[in-house]
């Protein structure tokens, strides 16, 4: 499989360019349009149309990522593929999806859903507003599903965005791709034999993050508040911060037990120990970057100081390089 994976490095000028191919099926080539990033100095400041092209390129590349299916319980299935991790609840009331993969994977996504069961898709949940989790919103609505999300997902999908660090531009989503049912704090439902609890997390990765807890099966989907085994992206533009990520992970650690299957937004299926490792890594990384920032170091000086060099071999191989993660932390402190 050629995932054409890319790490992002913050250069001394604070401009981000793609660098290097990485191994590993779960890395996030789709959100890092390396070709354009490498070729375009000042990438982060480029025009909307150029970064829209970057989105098209990312969609095309990610549309090829295979979908792998793993059974989590009698009626829950994890699909890993083009846009992170989708969880499917299937039973007598129909199917409920968490997240929707990317657009060009829709036909394969439908096929994977049909292979689970013939039950119709009735409900779909967006874990947060980002495109790699919501890109098939219109398709799942057209297939008959009602879309549920936090109220800030609806708000953010109606806006124009230029994502910091990864440099992608988003126009407002069309009406038919918007969530129809939203909530502010929590939302619970009984569906297809499960009790599903949705809850808002204070701004962490974005200000639209929710967790989805399948309480009977003891399965938790955390969206992008959990990147399992890899440095995480944080969206400063929609109020994400390293402090919020740490608080969100800590809150979820208190909610799960040692048996809980924890689905990250990106990375392999995890458990409580994996989530704790991720939280502890963020605590360590934040303290080191905070020390540099507090001592008056500029962003470029903080990146050049390589404060995470001992962590990079373990955490910097999937999504962000250590340099890019320092950049993300520094700018959200
Ligand atoms: Zn995200």
mmCIF file of C-alpha atoms and ligand atoms in Angstrom:
data_model
loop_
_atom_site.group_PDB
_atom_site.id
_atom_site.type_symbol
_atom_site.label_atom_id
_atom_site.label_comp_id
_atom_site.label_asym_id
_atom_site.label_seq_id
_atom_site.Cartn_x
_atom_site.Cartn_y
_atom_site.Cartn_z
ATOM 1 C CA UNK A 1 0.000 0.000 0.000
ATOM 2 C CA UNK A 2 1.334 3.399 -0.905
ATOM 3 C CA UNK A 3 0.079 5.908 1.580
ATOM 4 C CA UNK A 4 2.401 8.619 0.371
ATOM 5 C CA UNK A 5 2.705 9.741 3.924
ATOM 6 C CA UNK A 6 4.184 12.996 4.912
ATOM 7 C CA UNK A 7 5.584 14.614 7.988
ATOM 8 C CA UNK A 8 5.369 18.336 8.378
ATOM 9 C CA UNK A 9 8.351 20.271 9.546
ATOM 10 C CA UNK A 10 8.384 23.783 10.818
ATOM 11 C CA UNK A 11 11.306 25.520 9.196
ATOM 12 C CA UNK A 12 13.307 28.294 10.733
ATOM 13 C CA UNK A 13 11.076 30.805 9.015
ATOM 14 C CA UNK A 14 8.010 29.242 10.522
ATOM 15 C CA UNK A 15 6.845 28.165 7.077
ATOM 16 C CA UNK A 16 5.691 24.613 6.800
ATOM 17 C CA UNK A 17 6.796 22.279 4.105
ATOM 18 C CA UNK A 18 6.169 18.632 3.600
ATOM 19 C CA UNK A 19 9.096 16.325 4.051
ATOM 20 C CA UNK A 20 9.794 12.706 3.583
ATOM 21 C CA UNK A 21 7.717 9.592 3.147
ATOM 22 C CA UNK A 22 6.769 7.574 6.186
ATOM 23 C CA UNK A 23 5.776 4.007 6.726
ATOM 24 C CA UNK A 24 2.642 2.995 8.582
ATOM 25 C CA UNK A 25 -0.906 2.445 7.451
ATOM 26 C CA UNK A 26 -2.486 4.960 9.726
ATOM 27 C CA UNK A 27 -0.484 8.065 8.999
ATOM 28 C CA UNK A 28 -2.415 11.060 7.782
ATOM 29 C CA UNK A 29 -1.286 11.902 4.324
ATOM 30 C CA UNK A 30 -4.708 13.311 3.580
ATOM 31 C CA UNK A 31 -4.395 16.364 5.729
ATOM 32 C CA UNK A 32 -0.856 17.188 4.678
ATOM 33 C CA UNK A 33 -0.750 18.127 1.019
ATOM 34 C CA UNK A 34 2.977 17.684 0.657
ATOM 35 C CA UNK A 35 3.288 18.347 -3.035
ATOM 36 C CA UNK A 36 1.956 21.853 -2.787
ATOM 37 C CA UNK A 37 3.531 22.505 0.594
ATOM 38 C CA UNK A 38 6.962 21.530 -0.684
ATOM 39 C CA UNK A 39 6.704 23.536 -3.851
ATOM 40 C CA UNK A 40 5.280 26.710 -2.447
ATOM 41 C CA UNK A 41 7.337 28.880 -0.132
ATOM 42 C CA UNK A 42 4.998 30.765 2.144
ATOM 43 C CA UNK A 43 2.547 27.917 1.910
ATOM 44 C CA UNK A 44 0.729 28.851 5.066
ATOM 45 C CA UNK A 45 -0.118 32.234 3.623
ATOM 46 C CA UNK A 46 -1.134 31.070 0.177
ATOM 47 C CA UNK A 47 -4.404 32.081 -1.434
ATOM 48 C CA UNK A 48 -7.669 30.301 -0.910
ATOM 49 C CA UNK A 49 -7.741 28.831 -4.393
ATOM 50 C CA UNK A 50 -4.285 27.286 -4.073
ATOM 51 C CA UNK A 51 -5.163 25.614 -0.813
ATOM 52 C CA UNK A 52 -8.499 24.495 -2.267
ATOM 53 C CA UNK A 53 -6.395 22.702 -4.871
ATOM 54 C CA UNK A 54 -4.429 21.251 -1.984
ATOM 55 C CA UNK A 55 -7.681 19.926 -0.558
ATOM 56 C CA UNK A 56 -8.581 18.344 -3.901
ATOM 57 C CA UNK A 57 -5.154 16.711 -4.017
ATOM 58 C CA UNK A 58 -5.541 15.483 -0.459
ATOM 59 C CA UNK A 59 -8.984 14.083 -1.264
ATOM 60 C CA UNK A 60 -7.624 12.263 -4.311
ATOM 61 C CA UNK A 61 -4.745 10.775 -2.388
ATOM 62 C CA UNK A 62 -6.802 9.783 0.574
ATOM 63 C CA UNK A 63 -9.560 8.333 -1.582
ATOM 64 C CA UNK A 64 -7.231 5.424 -2.280
ATOM 65 C CA UNK A 65 -6.639 4.387 1.320
ATOM 66 C CA UNK A 66 -8.133 0.942 1.957
ATOM 67 C CA UNK A 67 -10.868 0.327 4.513
ATOM 68 C CA UNK A 68 -10.130 -2.289 7.173
ATOM 69 C CA UNK A 69 -12.943 -3.744 9.226
ATOM 70 C CA UNK A 70 -12.616 -4.928 12.850
ATOM 71 C CA UNK A 71 -15.437 -6.233 15.018
ATOM 72 C CA UNK A 72 -15.565 -4.453 18.410
ATOM 73 C CA UNK A 73 -18.628 -6.207 19.850
ATOM 74 C CA UNK A 74 -21.668 -8.106 18.652
ATOM 75 C CA UNK A 75 -23.149 -4.999 17.011
ATOM 76 C CA UNK A 76 -20.213 -2.590 16.752
ATOM 77 C CA UNK A 77 -17.609 -2.521 13.988
ATOM 78 C CA UNK A 78 -14.539 -0.326 13.566
ATOM 79 C CA UNK A 79 -13.735 0.745 10.006
ATOM 80 C CA UNK A 80 -10.247 2.179 9.599
ATOM 81 C CA UNK A 81 -9.454 4.006 6.413
ATOM 82 C CA UNK A 82 -9.820 7.222 4.422
ATOM 83 C CA UNK A 83 -10.425 9.792 7.156
ATOM 84 C CA UNK A 84 -9.474 8.072 10.327
ATOM 85 C CA UNK A 85 -11.702 5.741 12.278
ATOM 86 C CA UNK A 86 -15.407 5.172 11.700
ATOM 87 C CA UNK A 87 -17.487 3.183 14.181
ATOM 88 C CA UNK A 88 -20.656 1.476 12.952
ATOM 89 C CA UNK A 89 -23.460 0.374 15.256
ATOM 90 C CA UNK A 90 -25.781 -2.029 13.438
ATOM 91 C CA UNK A 91 -28.957 -3.628 14.758
ATOM 92 C CA UNK A 92 -32.727 -3.805 14.630
ATOM 93 C CA UNK A 93 -33.199 -0.022 14.424
ATOM 94 C CA UNK A 94 -30.706 0.333 11.572
ATOM 95 C CA UNK A 95 -27.173 1.673 11.504
ATOM 96 C CA UNK A 96 -25.589 4.547 13.381
ATOM 97 C CA UNK A 97 -22.232 5.832 12.104
ATOM 98 C CA UNK A 98 -19.607 7.861 13.908
ATOM 99 C CA UNK A 99 -17.782 9.966 11.282
ATOM 100 C CA UNK A 100 -18.020 9.558 7.541
ATOM 101 C CA UNK A 101 -14.615 9.163 5.812
ATOM 102 C CA UNK A 102 -13.632 11.267 2.786
ATOM 103 C CA UNK A 103 -15.702 11.859 -0.330
ATOM 104 C CA UNK A 104 -13.896 9.780 -2.929
ATOM 105 C CA UNK A 105 -14.112 6.735 -0.671
ATOM 106 C CA UNK A 106 -17.912 6.852 -0.549
ATOM 107 C CA UNK A 107 -18.551 3.865 -2.822
ATOM 108 C CA UNK A 108 -16.125 1.689 -0.881
ATOM 109 C CA UNK A 109 -17.539 2.981 2.394
ATOM 110 C CA UNK A 110 -21.061 1.943 1.286
ATOM 111 C CA UNK A 111 -19.754 -1.474 0.313
ATOM 112 C CA UNK A 112 -18.089 -1.914 3.709
ATOM 113 C CA UNK A 113 -21.358 -0.914 5.402
ATOM 114 C CA UNK A 114 -23.330 -3.427 3.304
ATOM 115 C CA UNK A 115 -20.880 -6.149 4.280
ATOM 116 C CA UNK A 116 -21.664 -5.522 7.955
ATOM 117 C CA UNK A 117 -25.433 -5.882 7.420
ATOM 118 C CA UNK A 118 -28.258 -4.813 5.159
ATOM 119 C CA UNK A 119 -29.706 -2.537 7.853
ATOM 120 C CA UNK A 120 -30.239 1.014 6.533
ATOM 121 C CA UNK A 121 -28.133 3.919 7.790
ATOM 122 C CA UNK A 122 -30.455 5.906 10.042
ATOM 123 C CA UNK A 123 -28.166 8.089 12.119
ATOM 124 C CA UNK A 124 -24.692 9.551 11.708
ATOM 125 C CA UNK A 125 -22.630 11.494 14.213
ATOM 126 C CA UNK A 126 -19.832 13.963 13.446
ATOM 127 C CA UNK A 127 -17.131 13.794 16.132
ATOM 128 C CA UNK A 128 -16.114 17.381 15.188
ATOM 129 C CA UNK A 129 -16.217 19.683 12.178
ATOM 130 C CA UNK A 130 -12.989 18.706 10.378
ATOM 131 C CA UNK A 131 -13.336 17.607 6.782
ATOM 132 C CA UNK A 132 -11.735 14.174 7.160
ATOM 133 C CA UNK A 133 -14.539 13.283 9.606
ATOM 134 C CA UNK A 134 -17.458 15.024 7.846
ATOM 135 C CA UNK A 135 -16.631 14.776 4.157
ATOM 136 C CA UNK A 136 -19.464 12.351 3.355
ATOM 137 C CA UNK A 137 -22.094 14.185 5.371
ATOM 138 C CA UNK A 138 -24.133 14.933 2.242
ATOM 139 C CA UNK A 139 -23.882 11.331 1.068
ATOM 140 C CA UNK A 140 -25.021 9.831 4.363
ATOM 141 C CA UNK A 141 -27.898 12.310 4.498
ATOM 142 C CA UNK A 142 -28.864 11.377 0.939
ATOM 143 C CA UNK A 143 -28.743 7.726 2.017
ATOM 144 C CA UNK A 144 -31.431 8.515 4.575
ATOM 145 C CA UNK A 145 -29.477 9.287 7.731
ATOM 146 C CA UNK A 146 -30.141 12.085 10.175
ATOM 147 C CA UNK A 147 -26.920 13.845 11.140
ATOM 148 C CA UNK A 148 -26.181 14.621 14.780
ATOM 149 C CA UNK A 149 -23.361 16.864 16.005
ATOM 150 C CA UNK A 150 -22.359 19.449 18.537
ATOM 151 C CA UNK A 151 -23.802 22.882 17.792
ATOM 152 C CA UNK A 152 -20.313 24.228 17.070
ATOM 153 C CA UNK A 153 -19.846 21.631 14.320
ATOM 154 C CA UNK A 154 -22.857 23.156 12.574
ATOM 155 C CA UNK A 155 -21.513 26.642 13.207
ATOM 156 C CA UNK A 156 -18.020 25.821 11.943
ATOM 157 C CA UNK A 157 -19.248 23.986 8.840
ATOM 158 C CA UNK A 158 -21.129 27.135 7.829
ATOM 159 C CA UNK A 159 -17.955 29.252 7.988
ATOM 160 C CA UNK A 160 -14.877 29.724 5.847
ATOM 161 C CA UNK A 161 -11.675 28.352 7.363
ATOM 162 C CA UNK A 162 -7.966 28.334 6.660
ATOM 163 C CA UNK A 163 -6.328 25.759 8.900
ATOM 164 C CA UNK A 164 -3.132 26.833 10.610
ATOM 165 C CA UNK A 165 -0.027 24.679 10.126
ATOM 166 C CA UNK A 166 -1.561 22.294 7.568
ATOM 167 C CA UNK A 167 -2.647 25.114 5.269
ATOM 168 C CA UNK A 168 -5.960 23.812 3.933
ATOM 169 C CA UNK A 169 -8.784 26.140 2.912
ATOM 170 C CA UNK A 170 -12.455 25.326 3.447
ATOM 171 C CA UNK A 171 -15.494 27.092 2.046
ATOM 172 C CA UNK A 172 -18.803 26.871 3.907
ATOM 173 C CA UNK A 173 -20.449 23.458 3.497
ATOM 174 C CA UNK A 174 -23.610 23.233 1.419
ATOM 175 C CA UNK A 175 -26.935 23.014 3.224
ATOM 176 C CA UNK A 176 -27.351 19.308 2.454
ATOM 177 C CA UNK A 177 -24.088 18.476 4.252
ATOM 178 C CA UNK A 178 -25.003 20.126 7.552
ATOM 179 C CA UNK A 179 -26.044 18.347 10.764
ATOM 180 C CA UNK A 180 -29.807 18.422 11.308
ATOM 181 C CA UNK A 181 -29.794 17.717 15.041
ATOM 182 C CA UNK A 182 -27.386 19.506 17.378
ATOM 183 C CA UNK A 183 -26.792 19.735 21.091
ATOM 184 C CA UNK A 184 -24.863 21.888 23.525
ATOM 185 C CA UNK A 185 -23.762 19.659 26.418
ATOM 186 C CA UNK A 186 -24.964 16.095 26.001
ATOM 187 C CA UNK A 187 -27.273 13.889 23.980
ATOM 188 C CA UNK A 188 -28.302 10.323 24.755
ATOM 189 C CA UNK A 189 -30.142 7.739 22.748
ATOM 190 C CA UNK A 190 -31.105 4.091 22.785
ATOM 191 C CA UNK A 191 -30.573 2.629 19.354
ATOM 192 C CA UNK A 192 -30.080 -0.879 17.958
ATOM 193 C CA UNK A 193 -29.520 -2.423 21.356
ATOM 194 C CA UNK A 194 -27.044 0.165 22.596
ATOM 195 C CA UNK A 195 -27.176 3.095 24.965
ATOM 196 C CA UNK A 196 -25.196 5.823 23.233
ATOM 197 C CA UNK A 197 -24.043 8.831 25.240
ATOM 198 C CA UNK A 198 -22.669 11.852 23.410
ATOM 199 C CA UNK A 199 -20.967 14.596 25.393
ATOM 200 C CA UNK A 200 -19.262 17.858 24.562
ATOM 201 C CA UNK A 201 -15.655 18.375 25.600
ATOM 202 C CA UNK A 202 -14.465 21.867 26.431
ATOM 203 C CA UNK A 203 -12.355 23.178 23.498
ATOM 204 C CA UNK A 204 -9.527 20.686 22.969
ATOM 205 C CA UNK A 205 -8.697 19.789 19.344
ATOM 206 C CA UNK A 206 -11.418 22.240 18.201
ATOM 207 C CA UNK A 207 -14.413 23.814 19.956
ATOM 208 C CA UNK A 208 -16.754 21.224 18.423
ATOM 209 C CA UNK A 209 -15.314 18.027 19.933
ATOM 210 C CA UNK A 210 -17.585 15.376 21.368
ATOM 211 C CA UNK A 211 -17.069 11.887 22.707
ATOM 212 C CA UNK A 212 -19.356 9.026 21.726
ATOM 213 C CA UNK A 213 -19.707 6.344 24.397
ATOM 214 C CA UNK A 214 -21.373 3.037 23.574
ATOM 215 C CA UNK A 215 -22.070 2.148 27.164
ATOM 216 C CA UNK A 216 -23.214 -1.461 26.881
ATOM 217 C CA UNK A 217 -20.295 -2.534 24.701
ATOM 218 C CA UNK A 218 -17.897 -0.280 26.634
ATOM 219 C CA UNK A 219 -16.532 1.344 23.493
ATOM 220 C CA UNK A 220 -15.553 5.015 23.417
ATOM 221 C CA UNK A 221 -14.907 7.065 20.261
ATOM 222 C CA UNK A 222 -12.928 10.190 21.157
ATOM 223 C CA UNK A 223 -12.619 11.848 17.764
ATOM 224 C CA UNK A 224 -9.422 13.857 17.424
ATOM 225 C CA UNK A 225 -9.055 14.460 21.150
ATOM 226 C CA UNK A 226 -7.056 11.211 20.968
ATOM 227 C CA UNK A 227 -4.337 10.440 18.413
ATOM 228 C CA UNK A 228 -3.085 7.008 19.432
ATOM 229 C CA UNK A 229 0.716 6.753 19.449
ATOM 230 C CA UNK A 230 1.376 9.872 17.401
ATOM 231 C CA UNK A 231 1.711 13.623 17.898
ATOM 232 C CA UNK A 232 -1.629 15.333 17.391
ATOM 233 C CA UNK A 233 -2.768 18.235 15.284
ATOM 234 C CA UNK A 234 -4.598 20.994 17.205
ATOM 235 C CA UNK A 235 -6.777 23.550 15.427
ATOM 236 C CA UNK A 236 -6.009 26.912 16.966
ATOM 237 C CA UNK A 237 -8.359 28.673 14.538
ATOM 238 C CA UNK A 238 -11.412 27.012 16.086
ATOM 239 C CA UNK A 239 -10.185 27.367 19.684
ATOM 240 C CA UNK A 240 -8.158 24.190 20.087
ATOM 241 C CA UNK A 241 -5.235 24.271 22.527
ATOM 242 C CA UNK A 242 -2.694 21.932 24.097
ATOM 243 C CA UNK A 243 -4.203 22.675 27.510
ATOM 244 C CA UNK A 244 -7.656 21.731 26.226
ATOM 245 C CA UNK A 245 -6.315 18.503 24.723
ATOM 246 C CA UNK A 246 -4.760 17.534 28.061
ATOM 247 C CA UNK A 247 -7.975 18.384 29.921
ATOM 248 C CA UNK A 248 -10.073 16.407 27.434
ATOM 249 C CA UNK A 249 -7.857 13.327 27.664
ATOM 250 C CA UNK A 250 -7.840 13.565 31.465
ATOM 251 C CA UNK A 251 -11.634 13.785 31.567
ATOM 252 C CA UNK A 252 -11.943 10.687 29.381
ATOM 253 C CA UNK A 253 -9.409 8.771 31.509
ATOM 254 C CA UNK A 254 -11.759 9.279 34.445
ATOM 255 C CA UNK A 255 -14.708 7.928 32.451
ATOM 256 C CA UNK A 256 -13.192 4.681 31.123
ATOM 257 C CA UNK A 257 -11.971 1.484 32.746
ATOM 258 C CA UNK A 258 -9.244 -0.970 31.855
ATOM 259 C CA UNK A 259 -11.591 -2.901 29.562
ATOM 260 C CA UNK A 260 -12.826 0.069 27.519
ATOM 261 C CA UNK A 261 -12.001 -0.073 23.818
ATOM 262 C CA UNK A 262 -10.979 3.465 22.931
ATOM 263 C CA UNK A 263 -11.188 4.546 19.291
ATOM 264 C CA UNK A 264 -8.950 7.503 18.491
ATOM 265 C CA UNK A 265 -9.629 9.960 15.669
ATOM 266 C CA UNK A 266 -6.424 8.677 14.112
ATOM 267 C CA UNK A 267 -4.155 5.764 14.897
ATOM 268 C CA UNK A 268 -4.957 2.190 15.892
ATOM 269 C CA UNK A 269 -7.621 1.084 18.358
ATOM 270 C CA UNK A 270 -6.437 1.842 21.889
ATOM 271 C CA UNK A 271 -7.181 1.348 25.566
ATOM 272 C CA UNK A 272 -6.853 3.267 28.812
ATOM 273 C CA UNK A 273 -3.098 2.707 29.042
ATOM 274 C CA UNK A 274 -2.636 4.101 25.508
ATOM 275 C CA UNK A 275 -4.748 7.144 26.321
ATOM 276 C CA UNK A 276 -2.759 7.751 29.505
ATOM 277 C CA UNK A 277 0.513 7.549 27.561
ATOM 278 C CA UNK A 278 -0.814 10.072 25.056
ATOM 279 C CA UNK A 279 -1.960 12.426 27.826
ATOM 280 C CA UNK A 280 1.356 12.130 29.673
ATOM 281 C CA UNK A 281 3.297 12.804 26.462
ATOM 282 C CA UNK A 282 1.289 16.010 25.980
ATOM 283 C CA UNK A 283 1.924 17.094 29.581
ATOM 284 C CA UNK A 284 5.684 16.597 29.127
ATOM 285 C CA UNK A 285 5.747 18.326 25.755
ATOM 286 C CA UNK A 286 3.716 21.275 26.980
ATOM 287 C CA UNK A 287 6.019 21.827 29.978
ATOM 288 C CA UNK A 288 9.120 21.866 27.789
ATOM 289 C CA UNK A 289 7.679 24.238 25.212
ATOM 290 C CA UNK A 290 6.190 26.460 27.904
ATOM 291 C CA UNK A 291 9.635 26.770 29.501
ATOM 292 C CA UNK A 292 11.126 27.947 26.217
ATOM 293 C CA UNK A 293 8.298 30.386 25.552
ATOM 294 C CA UNK A 294 8.398 31.772 29.095
ATOM 295 C CA UNK A 295 12.130 32.367 28.807
ATOM 296 C CA UNK A 296 11.468 34.600 25.831
ATOM 297 C CA UNK A 297 12.312 32.244 22.985
ATOM 298 C CA UNK A 298 10.575 32.992 19.700
ATOM 299 C CA UNK A 299 8.660 30.288 17.833
ATOM 300 C CA UNK A 300 11.597 29.634 15.528
ATOM 301 C CA UNK A 301 14.031 29.475 18.467
ATOM 302 C CA UNK A 302 11.750 27.061 20.303
ATOM 303 C CA UNK A 303 11.534 24.789 17.253
ATOM 304 C CA UNK A 304 15.309 24.979 16.717
ATOM 305 C CA UNK A 305 15.908 23.975 20.350
ATOM 306 C CA UNK A 306 14.418 20.518 19.585
ATOM 307 C CA UNK A 307 12.813 20.121 23.003
ATOM 308 C CA UNK A 308 11.081 16.865 22.052
ATOM 309 C CA UNK A 309 14.008 15.099 20.391
ATOM 310 C CA UNK A 310 13.896 12.161 22.819
ATOM 311 C CA UNK A 311 10.158 11.691 22.157
ATOM 312 C CA UNK A 312 10.292 11.989 18.379
ATOM 313 C CA UNK A 313 11.357 8.407 17.582
ATOM 314 C CA UNK A 314 8.194 7.133 19.290
ATOM 315 C CA UNK A 315 5.656 9.892 18.600
ATOM 316 C CA UNK A 316 6.897 11.755 15.558
ATOM 317 C CA UNK A 317 6.568 9.046 12.957
ATOM 318 C CA UNK A 318 2.941 9.313 11.979
ATOM 319 C CA UNK A 319 1.395 12.706 11.512
ATOM 320 C CA UNK A 320 3.442 15.615 12.738
ATOM 321 C CA UNK A 321 7.174 15.751 13.140
ATOM 322 C CA UNK A 322 8.517 16.898 16.485
ATOM 323 C CA UNK A 323 9.219 20.331 14.955
ATOM 324 C CA UNK A 324 5.628 20.698 13.789
ATOM 325 C CA UNK A 325 4.291 19.585 17.157
ATOM 326 C CA UNK A 326 6.452 22.175 18.926
ATOM 327 C CA UNK A 327 4.959 24.734 16.538
ATOM 328 C CA UNK A 328 1.414 23.559 17.350
ATOM 329 C CA UNK A 329 2.025 23.667 21.105
ATOM 330 C CA UNK A 330 3.828 27.010 21.096
ATOM 331 C CA UNK A 331 1.048 28.730 19.188
ATOM 332 C CA UNK A 332 -1.732 27.322 21.387
ATOM 333 C CA UNK A 333 -0.135 28.058 24.767
HETATM 334 ZN ZN1 LIG B 1 -9.625 16.931 13.431
#
